[in-house]
JSON list of C-alpha atoms in Angstrom, two decimals:
[
{"chain": "A", "resi": 16, "resn": "GLY", "atom": "CA", "xyz": [9.29, 78.40, -75.17]},
{"chain": "A", "resi": 17, "resn": "GLU", "atom": "CA", "xyz": [6.24, 76.98, -73.43]},
{"chain": "A", "resi": 18, "resn": "ASN", "atom": "CA", "xyz": [5.16, 73.42, -74.09]},
{"chain": "A", "resi": 19, "resn": "VAL", "atom": "CA", "xyz": [1.82, 71.99, -72.96]},
{"chain": "A", "resi": 20, "resn": "GLU", "atom": "CA", "xyz": [1.19, 68.26, -72.90]},
{"chain": "A", "resi": 21, "resn": "GLN", "atom": "CA", "xyz": [-2.31, 66.85, -72.55]},
{"chain": "A", "resi": 22, "resn": "HIS", "atom": "CA", "xyz": [-3.49, 63.32, -71.73]},
{"chain": "A", "resi": 23, "resn": "PRO", "atom": "CA", "xyz": [-5.33, 61.24, -72.66]},
{"chain": "A", "resi": 24, "resn": "SER", "atom": "CA", "xyz": [-5.95, 61.94, -76.34]},
{"chain": "A", "resi": 25, "resn": "THR", "atom": "CA", "xyz": [-9.26, 60.04, -76.19]},
{"chain": "A", "resi": 26, "resn": "LEU", "atom": "CA", "xyz": [-11.50, 59.20, -73.25]},
{"chain": "A", "resi": 27, "resn": "SER", "atom": "CA", "xyz": [-14.69, 57.17, -73.23]},
{"chain": "A", "resi": 28, "resn": "VAL", "atom": "CA", "xyz": [-16.93, 57.08, -70.17]},
{"chain": "A", "resi": 29, "resn": "GLN", "atom": "CA", "xyz": [-20.38, 55.88, -69.27]},
{"chain": "A", "resi": 30, "resn": "GLU", "atom": "CA", "xyz": [-23.00, 58.52, -68.61]},
{"chain": "A", "resi": 31, "resn": "GLY", "atom": "CA", "xyz": [-22.91, 59.47, -64.93]},
{"chain": "A", "resi": 32, "resn": "ASP", "atom": "CA", "xyz": [-19.25, 58.57, -64.47]},
{"chain": "A", "resi": 33, "resn": "SER", "atom": "CA", "xyz": [-16.49, 61.11, -63.91]},
{"chain": "A", "resi": 34, "resn": "ALA", "atom": "CA", "xyz": [-13.87, 62.18, -66.47]},
{"chain": "A", "resi": 35, "resn": "VAL", "atom": "CA", "xyz": [-10.42, 63.58, -65.75]},
{"chain": "A", "resi": 36, "resn": "ILE", "atom": "CA", "xyz": [-8.10, 65.23, -68.26]},
{"chain": "A", "resi": 37, "resn": "LYS", "atom": "CA", "xyz": [-4.55, 66.17, -67.28]},
{"chain": "A", "resi": 38, "resn": "CYS", "atom": "CA", "xyz": [-2.09, 68.74, -68.61]},
{"chain": "A", "resi": 39, "resn": "THR", "atom": "CA", "xyz": [1.49, 69.62, -67.83]},
{"chain": "A", "resi": 40, "resn": "TYR", "atom": "CA", "xyz": [3.31, 72.78, -68.75]},
{"chain": "A", "resi": 41, "resn": "SER", "atom": "CA", "xyz": [6.95, 73.74, -68.92]},
{"chain": "A", "resi": 42, "resn": "ASP", "atom": "CA", "xyz": [7.24, 77.48, -68.19]},
{"chain": "A", "resi": 43, "resn": "SER", "atom": "CA", "xyz": [7.17, 78.21, -64.46]},
{"chain": "A", "resi": 44, "resn": "ALA", "atom": "CA", "xyz": [6.16, 81.81, -65.26]},
{"chain": "A", "resi": 45, "resn": "SER", "atom": "CA", "xyz": [2.77, 80.68, -66.64]},
{"chain": "A", "resi": 46, "resn": "ASN", "atom": "CA", "xyz": [0.01, 82.03, -64.43]},
{"chain": "A", "resi": 47, "resn": "TYR", "atom": "CA", "xyz": [-3.25, 81.50, -66.31]},
{"chain": "A", "resi": 48, "resn": "PHE", "atom": "CA", "xyz": [-4.72, 78.13, -67.29]},
{"chain": "A", "resi": 49, "resn": "PRO", "atom": "CA", "xyz": [-8.00, 78.01, -69.23]},
{"chain": "A", "resi": 50, "resn": "TRP", "atom": "CA", "xyz": [-9.94, 75.02, -70.51]},
{"chain": "A", "resi": 51, "resn": "TYR", "atom": "CA", "xyz": [-11.90, 75.04, -73.76]},
{"chain": "A", "resi": 52, "resn": "LYS", "atom": "CA", "xyz": [-14.63, 72.78, -75.11]},
{"chain": "A", "resi": 53, "resn": "GLN", "atom": "CA", "xyz": [-14.94, 72.42, -78.87]},
{"chain": "A", "resi": 54, "resn": "GLU", "atom": "CA", "xyz": [-18.02, 70.79, -80.35]},
{"chain": "A", "resi": 55, "resn": "LEU", "atom": "CA", "xyz": [-18.05, 69.56, -83.91]},
{"chain": "A", "resi": 56, "resn": "GLY", "atom": "CA", "xyz": [-18.09, 72.40, -86.42]},
{"chain": "A", "resi": 57, "resn": "LYS", "atom": "CA", "xyz": [-17.79, 75.11, -83.77]},
{"chain": "A", "resi": 58, "resn": "GLY", "atom": "CA", "xyz": [-15.11, 77.31, -82.30]},
{"chain": "A", "resi": 59, "resn": "PRO", "atom": "CA", "xyz": [-13.58, 76.56, -78.89]},
{"chain": "A", "resi": 60, "resn": "GLN", "atom": "CA", "xyz": [-15.65, 77.74, -75.94]},
{"chain": "A", "resi": 61, "resn": "LEU", "atom": "CA", "xyz": [-14.06, 78.80, -72.65]},
{"chain": "A", "resi": 62, "resn": "ILE", "atom": "CA", "xyz": [-15.59, 76.63, -69.91]},
{"chain": "A", "resi": 63, "resn": "ILE", "atom": "CA", "xyz": [-13.43, 77.29, -66.87]},
{"chain": "A", "resi": 64, "resn": "ASP", "atom": "CA", "xyz": [-10.07, 78.78, -65.99]},
{"chain": "A", "resi": 65, "resn": "ILE", "atom": "CA", "xyz": [-7.73, 79.02, -63.03]},
{"chain": "A", "resi": 66, "resn": "ARG", "atom": "CA", "xyz": [-4.96, 81.38, -62.04]},
{"chain": "A", "resi": 67, "resn": "SER", "atom": "CA", "xyz": [-1.74, 80.56, -60.29]},
{"chain": "A", "resi": 68, "resn": "ASN", "atom": "CA", "xyz": [-2.81, 82.00, -56.94]},
{"chain": "A", "resi": 69, "resn": "VAL", "atom": "CA", "xyz": [-5.61, 79.41, -56.65]},
{"chain": "A", "resi": 70, "resn": "GLY", "atom": "CA", "xyz": [-5.33, 75.65, -56.22]},
{"chain": "A", "resi": 71, "resn": "GLU", "atom": "CA", "xyz": [-8.84, 74.64, -57.20]},
{"chain": "A", "resi": 72, "resn": "LYS", "atom": "CA", "xyz": [-11.92, 76.13, -58.83]},
{"chain": "A", "resi": 73, "resn": "LYS", "atom": "CA", "xyz": [-15.33, 74.62, -59.30]},
{"chain": "A", "resi": 74, "resn": "ASP", "atom": "CA", "xyz": [-18.33, 75.50, -61.44]},
{"chain": "A", "resi": 75, "resn": "GLN", "atom": "CA", "xyz": [-21.27, 73.10, -61.07]},
{"chain": "A", "resi": 76, "resn": "ARG", "atom": "CA", "xyz": [-20.13, 69.76, -62.56]},
{"chain": "A", "resi": 77, "resn": "ILE", "atom": "CA", "xyz": [-16.71, 70.92, -63.70]},
{"chain": "A", "resi": 78, "resn": "ALA", "atom": "CA", "xyz": [-13.65, 71.67, -61.61]},
{"chain": "A", "resi": 79, "resn": "VAL", "atom": "CA", "xyz": [-10.03, 72.46, -62.31]},
{"chain": "A", "resi": 80, "resn": "THR", "atom": "CA", "xyz": [-7.06, 71.82, -60.02]},
{"chain": "A", "resi": 81, "resn": "LEU", "atom": "CA", "xyz": [-3.60, 73.32, -60.28]},
{"chain": "A", "resi": 82, "resn": "ASN", "atom": "CA", "xyz": [-0.33, 72.08, -58.82]},
{"chain": "A", "resi": 83, "resn": "LYS", "atom": "CA", "xyz": [2.24, 74.79, -59.47]},
{"chain": "A", "resi": 84, "resn": "THR", "atom": "CA", "xyz": [5.10, 72.86, -57.94]},
{"chain": "A", "resi": 85, "resn": "ALA", "atom": "CA", "xyz": [4.58, 69.93, -60.27]},
{"chain": "A", "resi": 86, "resn": "LYS", "atom": "CA", "xyz": [3.47, 72.19, -63.15]},
{"chain": "A", "resi": 87, "resn": "HIS", "atom": "CA", "xyz": [0.32, 70.31, -63.89]},
{"chain": "A", "resi": 88, "resn": "PHE", "atom": "CA", "xyz": [-3.38, 71.06, -63.92]},
{"chain": "A", "resi": 89, "resn": "SER", "atom": "CA", "xyz": [-6.44, 68.91, -64.44]},
{"chain": "A", "resi": 90, "resn": "LEU", "atom": "CA", "xyz": [-10.06, 69.17, -65.55]},
{"chain": "A", "resi": 91, "resn": "HIS", "atom": "CA", "xyz": [-12.62, 67.12, -63.67]},
{"chain": "A", "resi": 92, "resn": "ILE", "atom": "CA", "xyz": [-16.14, 66.55, -65.00]},
{"chain": "A", "resi": 93, "resn": "THR", "atom": "CA", "xyz": [-18.55, 64.78, -62.67]},
{"chain": "A", "resi": 94, "resn": "GLU", "atom": "CA", "xyz": [-21.88, 63.14, -63.51]},
{"chain": "A", "resi": 95, "resn": "THR", "atom": "CA", "xyz": [-21.05, 63.20, -67.20]},
{"chain": "A", "resi": 96, "resn": "GLN", "atom": "CA", "xyz": [-23.85, 63.59, -69.73]},
{"chain": "A", "resi": 97, "resn": "PRO", "atom": "CA", "xyz": [-23.93, 62.84, -73.48]},
{"chain": "A", "resi": 98, "resn": "GLU", "atom": "CA", "xyz": [-23.80, 66.59, -74.21]},
{"chain": "A", "resi": 99, "resn": "ASP", "atom": "CA", "xyz": [-20.37, 66.67, -72.56]},
{"chain": "A", "resi": 100, "resn": "SER", "atom": "CA", "xyz": [-19.06, 64.79, -75.60]},
{"chain": "A", "resi": 101, "resn": "ALA", "atom": "CA", "xyz": [-16.60, 67.10, -77.36]},
{"chain": "A", "resi": 102, "resn": "VAL", "atom": "CA", "xyz": [-12.90, 67.84, -77.74]},
{"chain": "A", "resi": 103, "resn": "TYR", "atom": "CA", "xyz": [-11.38, 69.57, -74.72]},
{"chain": "A", "resi": 104, "resn": "PHE", "atom": "CA", "xyz": [-8.24, 71.70, -74.87]},
{"chain": "A", "resi": 105, "resn": "CYS", "atom": "CA", "xyz": [-6.14, 72.95, -72.00]},
{"chain": "A", "resi": 106, "resn": "ALA", "atom": "CA", "xyz": [-3.91, 76.00, -72.38]},
{"chain": "A", "resi": 107, "resn": "ALA", "atom": "CA", "xyz": [-1.23, 77.84, -70.44]},
{"chain": "A", "resi": 108, "resn": "SER", "atom": "CA", "xyz": [-0.23, 81.47, -70.66]},
{"chain": "A", "resi": 109, "resn": "TYR", "atom": "CA", "xyz": [3.17, 82.31, -72.10]},
{"chain": "A", "resi": 110, "resn": "THR", "atom": "CA", "xyz": [4.09, 85.99, -72.16]},
{"chain": "A", "resi": 111, "resn": "ASP", "atom": "CA", "xyz": [0.96, 87.53, -73.71]},
{"chain": "A", "resi": 112, "resn": "LYS", "atom": "CA", "xyz": [-0.16, 84.39, -75.56]},
{"chain": "A", "resi": 113, "resn": "LEU", "atom": "CA", "xyz": [-1.89, 81.10, -74.87]},
{"chain": "A", "resi": 114, "resn": "ILE", "atom": "CA", "xyz": [-0.23, 77.81, -75.75]},
{"chain": "A", "resi": 115, "resn": "PHE", "atom": "CA", "xyz": [-2.69, 74.98, -76.25]},
{"chain": "A", "resi": 116, "resn": "GLY", "atom": "CA", "xyz": [-2.49, 71.30, -75.46]},
{"chain": "A", "resi": 117, "resn": "THR", "atom": "CA", "xyz": [-3.11, 68.66, -78.09]},
{"chain": "A", "resi": 118, "resn": "GLY", "atom": "CA", "xyz": [-6.73, 68.04, -77.12]},
{"chain": "A", "resi": 119, "resn": "THR", "atom": "CA", "xyz": [-8.79, 65.21, -75.60]},
{"chain": "A", "resi": 120, "resn": "ARG", "atom": "CA", "xyz": [-11.75, 63.73, -77.41]},
{"chain": "A", "resi": 121, "resn": "LEU", "atom": "CA", "xyz": [-14.31, 62.82, -74.73]},
{"chain": "A", "resi": 122, "resn": "GLN", "atom": "CA", "xyz": [-17.15, 60.48, -75.57]},
{"chain": "A", "resi": 123, "resn": "VAL", "atom": "CA", "xyz": [-19.94, 59.93, -73.07]},
{"chain": "A", "resi": 124, "resn": "PHE", "atom": "CA", "xyz": [-22.04, 56.87, -73.79]},
{"chain": "A", "resi": 125, "resn": "PRO", "atom": "CA", "xyz": [-25.65, 56.77, -72.59]},
{"chain": "B", "resi": 23, "resn": "SER", "atom": "CA", "xyz": [-17.81, 87.99, -73.58]},
{"chain": "B", "resi": 24, "resn": "ALA", "atom": "CA", "xyz": [-17.63, 89.54, -77.06]},
{"chain": "B", "resi": 25, "resn": "VAL", "atom": "CA", "xyz": [-19.66, 88.25, -80.01]},
{"chain": "B", "resi": 26, "resn": "ILE", "atom": "CA", "xyz": [-17.26, 87.32, -82.80]},
{"chain": "B", "resi": 27, "resn": "SER", "atom": "CA", "xyz": [-18.48, 86.80, -86.37]},
{"chain": "B", "resi": 28, "resn": "GLN", "atom": "CA", "xyz": [-16.35, 85.22, -89.06]},
{"chain": "B", "resi": 29, "resn": "LYS", "atom": "CA", "xyz": [-16.96, 85.08, -92.81]},
{"chain": "B", "resi": 30, "resn": "PRO", "atom": "CA", "xyz": [-16.92, 82.83, -94.72]},
{"chain": "B", "resi": 31, "resn": "SER", "atom": "CA", "xyz": [-17.81, 79.96, -92.41]},
{"chain": "B", "resi": 32, "resn": "ARG", "atom": "CA", "xyz": [-16.47, 77.52, -94.99]},
{"chain": "B", "resi": 33, "resn": "ASP", "atom": "CA", "xyz": [-15.11, 77.56, -98.52]},
{"chain": "B", "resi": 34, "resn": "ILE", "atom": "CA", "xyz": [-13.62, 75.26, -101.10]},
{"chain": "B", "resi": 35, "resn": "CYS", "atom": "CA", "xyz": [-10.73, 76.85, -102.97]},
{"chain": "B", "resi": 36, "resn": "GLN", "atom": "CA", "xyz": [-8.52, 76.00, -105.87]},
{"chain": "B", "resi": 37, "resn": "ARG", "atom": "CA", "xyz": [-4.78, 75.59, -105.52]},
{"chain": "B", "resi": 38, "resn": "GLY", "atom": "CA", "xyz": [-2.88, 78.82, -106.19]},
{"chain": "B", "resi": 39, "resn": "THR", "atom": "CA", "xyz": [-5.73, 81.17, -105.30]},
{"chain": "B", "resi": 40, "resn": "SER", "atom": "CA", "xyz": [-6.05, 83.43, -102.25]},
{"chain": "B", "resi": 41, "resn": "LEU", "atom": "CA", "xyz": [-8.90, 83.84, -99.81]},
{"chain": "B", "resi": 42, "resn": "THR", "atom": "CA", "xyz": [-9.61, 86.59, -97.30]},
{"chain": "B", "resi": 43, "resn": "ILE", "atom": "CA", "xyz": [-11.36, 85.78, -94.03]},
{"chain": "B", "resi": 44, "resn": "GLN", "atom": "CA", "xyz": [-13.15, 88.52, -92.15]},
{"chain": "B", "resi": 45, "resn": "CYS", "atom": "CA", "xyz": [-13.57, 88.83, -88.40]},
{"chain": "B", "resi": 46, "resn": "GLN", "atom": "CA", "xyz": [-16.04, 91.29, -86.87]},
{"chain": "B", "resi": 47, "resn": "VAL", "atom": "CA", "xyz": [-16.40, 91.87, -83.13]},
{"chain": "B", "resi": 48, "resn": "ASP", "atom": "CA", "xyz": [-19.40, 93.53, -81.51]},
{"chain": "B", "resi": 49, "resn": "SER", "atom": "CA", "xyz": [-17.26, 95.68, -79.21]},
{"chain": "B", "resi": 50, "resn": "GLN", "atom": "CA", "xyz": [-13.90, 97.40, -79.33]},
{"chain": "B", "resi": 51, "resn": "VAL", "atom": "CA", "xyz": [-11.07, 95.09, -78.33]},
{"chain": "B", "resi": 52, "resn": "THR", "atom": "CA", "xyz": [-7.37, 95.71, -78.04]},
{"chain": "B", "resi": 53, "resn": "MET", "atom": "CA", "xyz": [-6.15, 92.17, -78.60]},
{"chain": "B", "resi": 54, "resn": "MET", "atom": "CA", "xyz": [-7.11, 90.16, -81.67]},
{"chain": "B", "resi": 55, "resn": "PHE", "atom": "CA", "xyz": [-5.43, 86.95, -82.75]},
{"chain": "B", "resi": 56, "resn": "TRP", "atom": "CA", "xyz": [-5.59, 84.52, -85.64]},
{"chain": "B", "resi": 57, "resn": "TYR", "atom": "CA", "xyz": [-5.19, 80.79, -85.03]},
{"chain": "B", "resi": 58, "resn": "ARG", "atom": "CA", "xyz": [-4.98, 77.79, -87.35]},
{"chain": "B", "resi": 59, "resn": "GLN", "atom": "CA", "xyz": [-6.39, 74.39, -86.50]},
{"chain": "B", "resi": 60, "resn": "GLN", "atom": "CA", "xyz": [-5.35, 71.68, -88.92]},
{"chain": "B", "resi": 61, "resn": "PRO", "atom": "CA", "xyz": [-7.66, 68.64, -89.20]},
{"chain": "B", "resi": 62, "resn": "GLY", "atom": "CA", "xyz": [-7.81, 66.81, -85.89]},
{"chain": "B", "resi": 63, "resn": "GLN", "atom": "CA", "xyz": [-5.08, 68.97, -84.39]},
{"chain": "B", "resi": 64, "resn": "SER", "atom": "CA", "xyz": [-4.66, 71.62, -81.74]},
{"chain": "B", "resi": 65, "resn": "LEU", "atom": "CA", "xyz": [-4.71, 75.39, -82.13]},
{"chain": "B", "resi": 66, "resn": "THR", "atom": "CA", "xyz": [-1.60, 77.15, -83.37]},
{"chain": "B", "resi": 67, "resn": "LEU", "atom": "CA", "xyz": [-1.20, 80.90, -83.14]},
{"chain": "B", "resi": 68, "resn": "ILE", "atom": "CA", "xyz": [-0.49, 82.49, -86.53]},
{"chain": "B", "resi": 69, "resn": "ALA", "atom": "CA", "xyz": [-0.20, 86.13, -85.50]},
{"chain": "B", "resi": 70, "resn": "THR", "atom": "CA", "xyz": [-1.38, 88.93, -83.30]},
{"chain": "B", "resi": 71, "resn": "ALA", "atom": "CA", "xyz": [-3.36, 91.55, -85.23]},
{"chain": "B", "resi": 72, "resn": "ASN", "atom": "CA", "xyz": [-2.28, 94.98, -84.03]},
{"chain": "B", "resi": 73, "resn": "GLN", "atom": "CA", "xyz": [-4.51, 97.98, -84.66]},
{"chain": "B", "resi": 74, "resn": "GLY", "atom": "CA", "xyz": [-2.71, 100.62, -86.68]},
{"chain": "B", "resi": 75, "resn": "SER", "atom": "CA", "xyz": [0.50, 98.66, -87.17]},
{"chain": "B", "resi": 76, "resn": "GLU", "atom": "CA", "xyz": [1.79, 95.48, -88.76]},
{"chain": "B", "resi": 77, "resn": "ALA", "atom": "CA", "xyz": [0.77, 92.14, -87.32]},
{"chain": "B", "resi": 78, "resn": "THR", "atom": "CA", "xyz": [3.22, 90.20, -85.16]},
{"chain": "B", "resi": 79, "resn": "TYR", "atom": "CA", "xyz": [3.81, 86.74, -86.62]},
{"chain": "B", "resi": 80, "resn": "GLU", "atom": "CA", "xyz": [4.76, 83.56, -84.82]},
{"chain": "B", "resi": 81, "resn": "SER", "atom": "CA", "xyz": [7.62, 81.35, -85.85]},
{"chain": "B", "resi": 82, "resn": "GLY", "atom": "CA", "xyz": [6.76, 79.49, -89.04]},
{"chain": "B", "resi": 83, "resn": "PHE", "atom": "CA", "xyz": [4.28, 82.06, -90.33]},
{"chain": "B", "resi": 84, "resn": "VAL", "atom": "CA", "xyz": [5.16, 84.94, -92.65]},
{"chain": "B", "resi": 85, "resn": "ILE", "atom": "CA", "xyz": [3.38, 88.05, -93.82]},
{"chain": "B", "resi": 86, "resn": "ASP", "atom": "CA", "xyz": [3.63, 87.16, -97.52]},
{"chain": "B", "resi": 87, "resn": "LYS", "atom": "CA", "xyz": [1.65, 83.98, -96.94]},
{"chain": "B", "resi": 88, "resn": "PHE", "atom": "CA", "xyz": [-0.77, 85.29, -94.29]},
{"chain": "B", "resi": 89, "resn": "PRO", "atom": "CA", "xyz": [-1.23, 89.05, -94.68]},
{"chain": "B", "resi": 90, "resn": "ILE", "atom": "CA", "xyz": [-3.37, 90.53, -91.92]},
{"chain": "B", "resi": 91, "resn": "SER", "atom": "CA", "xyz": [-5.21, 93.82, -91.70]},
{"chain": "B", "resi": 92, "resn": "ARG", "atom": "CA", "xyz": [-6.56, 95.50, -88.55]},
{"chain": "B", "resi": 93, "resn": "PRO", "atom": "CA", "xyz": [-8.06, 98.83, -89.62]},
{"chain": "B", "resi": 94, "resn": "ASN", "atom": "CA", "xyz": [-9.93, 99.45, -86.35]},
{"chain": "B", "resi": 95, "resn": "LEU", "atom": "CA", "xyz": [-10.68, 97.96, -82.93]},
{"chain": "B", "resi": 96, "resn": "THR", "atom": "CA", "xyz": [-13.61, 95.82, -84.12]},
{"chain": "B", "resi": 97, "resn": "PHE", "atom": "CA", "xyz": [-12.44, 94.30, -87.40]},
{"chain": "B", "resi": 98, "resn": "SER", "atom": "CA", "xyz": [-9.60, 92.24, -88.85]},
{"chain": "B", "resi": 99, "resn": "THR", "atom": "CA", "xyz": [-8.92, 90.19, -91.95]},
{"chain": "B", "resi": 100, "resn": "LEU", "atom": "CA", "xyz": [-6.60, 87.26, -92.61]},
{"chain": "B", "resi": 101, "resn": "THR", "atom": "CA", "xyz": [-5.67, 86.35, -96.17]},
{"chain": "B", "resi": 102, "resn": "VAL", "atom": "CA", "xyz": [-4.35, 82.91, -97.03]},
{"chain": "B", "resi": 103, "resn": "SER", "atom": "CA", "xyz": [-2.27, 83.47, -100.15]},
{"chain": "B", "resi": 104, "resn": "ASN", "atom": "CA", "xyz": [-1.29, 81.14, -102.97]},
{"chain": "B", "resi": 105, "resn": "MET", "atom": "CA", "xyz": [-3.10, 78.25, -101.30]},
{"chain": "B", "resi": 106, "resn": "SER", "atom": "CA", "xyz": [-2.02, 74.62, -101.44]},
{"chain": "B", "resi": 107, "resn": "PRO", "atom": "CA", "xyz": [-3.81, 71.54, -100.05]},
{"chain": "B", "resi": 108, "resn": "GLU", "atom": "CA", "xyz": [-1.61, 71.84, -96.93]},
{"chain": "B", "resi": 109, "resn": "ASP", "atom": "CA", "xyz": [-3.47, 75.07, -96.09]},
{"chain": "B", "resi": 110, "resn": "SER", "atom": "CA", "xyz": [-6.72, 73.14, -95.61]},
{"chain": "B", "resi": 111, "resn": "SER", "atom": "CA", "xyz": [-7.57, 74.01, -92.02]},
{"chain": "B", "resi": 112, "resn": "ILE", "atom": "CA", "xyz": [-9.93, 75.84, -89.76]},
{"chain": "B", "resi": 113, "resn": "TYR", "atom": "CA", "xyz": [-8.86, 79.45, -89.28]},
{"chain": "B", "resi": 114, "resn": "LEU", "atom": "CA", "xyz": [-10.05, 81.01, -86.04]},
{"chain": "B", "resi": 115, "resn": "CYS", "atom": "CA", "xyz": [-10.29, 84.63, -85.01]},
{"chain": "B", "resi": 116, "resn": "SER", "atom": "CA", "xyz": [-10.02, 85.29, -81.29]},
{"chain": "B", "resi": 117, "resn": "VAL", "atom": "CA", "xyz": [-10.18, 88.30, -79.03]},
{"chain": "B", "resi": 118, "resn": "GLY", "atom": "CA", "xyz": [-8.61, 88.78, -75.65]},
{"chain": "B", "resi": 119, "resn": "GLN", "atom": "CA", "xyz": [-9.86, 90.54, -72.57]},
{"chain": "B", "resi": 120, "resn": "SER", "atom": "CA", "xyz": [-6.79, 92.54, -71.56]},
{"chain": "B", "resi": 121, "resn": "ARG", "atom": "CA", "xyz": [-8.03, 92.89, -67.98]},
{"chain": "B", "resi": 122, "resn": "THR", "atom": "CA", "xyz": [-8.63, 89.20, -67.32]},
{"chain": "B", "resi": 123, "resn": "GLY", "atom": "CA", "xyz": [-6.55, 87.48, -69.98]},
{"chain": "B", "resi": 124, "resn": "GLU", "atom": "CA", "xyz": [-9.57, 85.47, -71.14]},
{"chain": "B", "resi": 125, "resn": "LEU", "atom": "CA", "xyz": [-9.57, 84.54, -74.81]},
{"chain": "B", "resi": 126, "resn": "PHE", "atom": "CA", "xyz": [-12.74, 84.06, -76.86]},
{"chain": "B", "resi": 127, "resn": "PHE", "atom": "CA", "xyz": [-13.07, 82.49, -80.28]},
{"chain": "B", "resi": 128, "resn": "GLY", "atom": "CA", "xyz": [-15.24, 82.90, -83.32]},
{"chain": "B", "resi": 129, "resn": "GLU", "atom": "CA", "xyz": [-16.87, 79.88, -84.96]},
{"chain": "B", "resi": 130, "resn": "GLY", "atom": "CA", "xyz": [-14.00, 79.52, -87.41]},
{"chain": "B", "resi": 131, "resn": "SER", "atom": "CA", "xyz": [-13.62, 79.44, -91.18]},
{"chain": "B", "resi": 132, "resn": "ARG", "atom": "CA", "xyz": [-13.16, 75.96, -92.61]},
{"chain": "B", "resi": 133, "resn": "LEU", "atom": "CA", "xyz": [-11.03, 76.04, -95.76]},
{"chain": "B", "resi": 134, "resn": "THR", "atom": "CA", "xyz": [-10.59, 73.12, -98.11]},
{"chain": "B", "resi": 135, "resn": "VAL", "atom": "CA", "xyz": [-8.00, 73.55, -100.85]},
{"chain": "B", "resi": 136, "resn": "LEU", "atom": "CA", "xyz": [-8.23, 71.22, -103.84]}
]
């Protein structure tokens, strides 16, 4: 079955710096890769996604890149702000399901 | 995206009891899923809630422990039966957009079993 690895597990950055979170997946048939942000006490919120026919997608300060050959994808957050502090999960499609990574706790210090 | 409401938002339960979690969606959806998120962990799919038929369970989850109902296209329930402290988790309802594959989550139900 599909396996999704996510690194790092924790990430601390200074406000204004960039943050990068990386994921690898195992099933070459995966074609949909969403990213979720989970704030304390809340459900995961979809923040950006990418499909296998695209190499990069950007939405304001966040971007996602996909390397299908290497089977890895990354989340990039630029000009980080304290409100970006949360747990971020990557996921990869597997048949009709999503398999989630283990999560990255991002802390942005003012 | 759909608006997903879960009840209860949190509960403290005694060992050996059962609790039913409700999930209401503001629009008709084909795909509804139940996930578990153990403290500090990732999201694990419990089952797919199928309208008009039995739920499809993932490996490690069984119907006797996690019975699921899906009476219509906007509502589902998950029951956690005969609870033990190991069942203390956040249980999340999610709905999928069949056209785009996007998955949206409710706020979750935080269960603590004593």
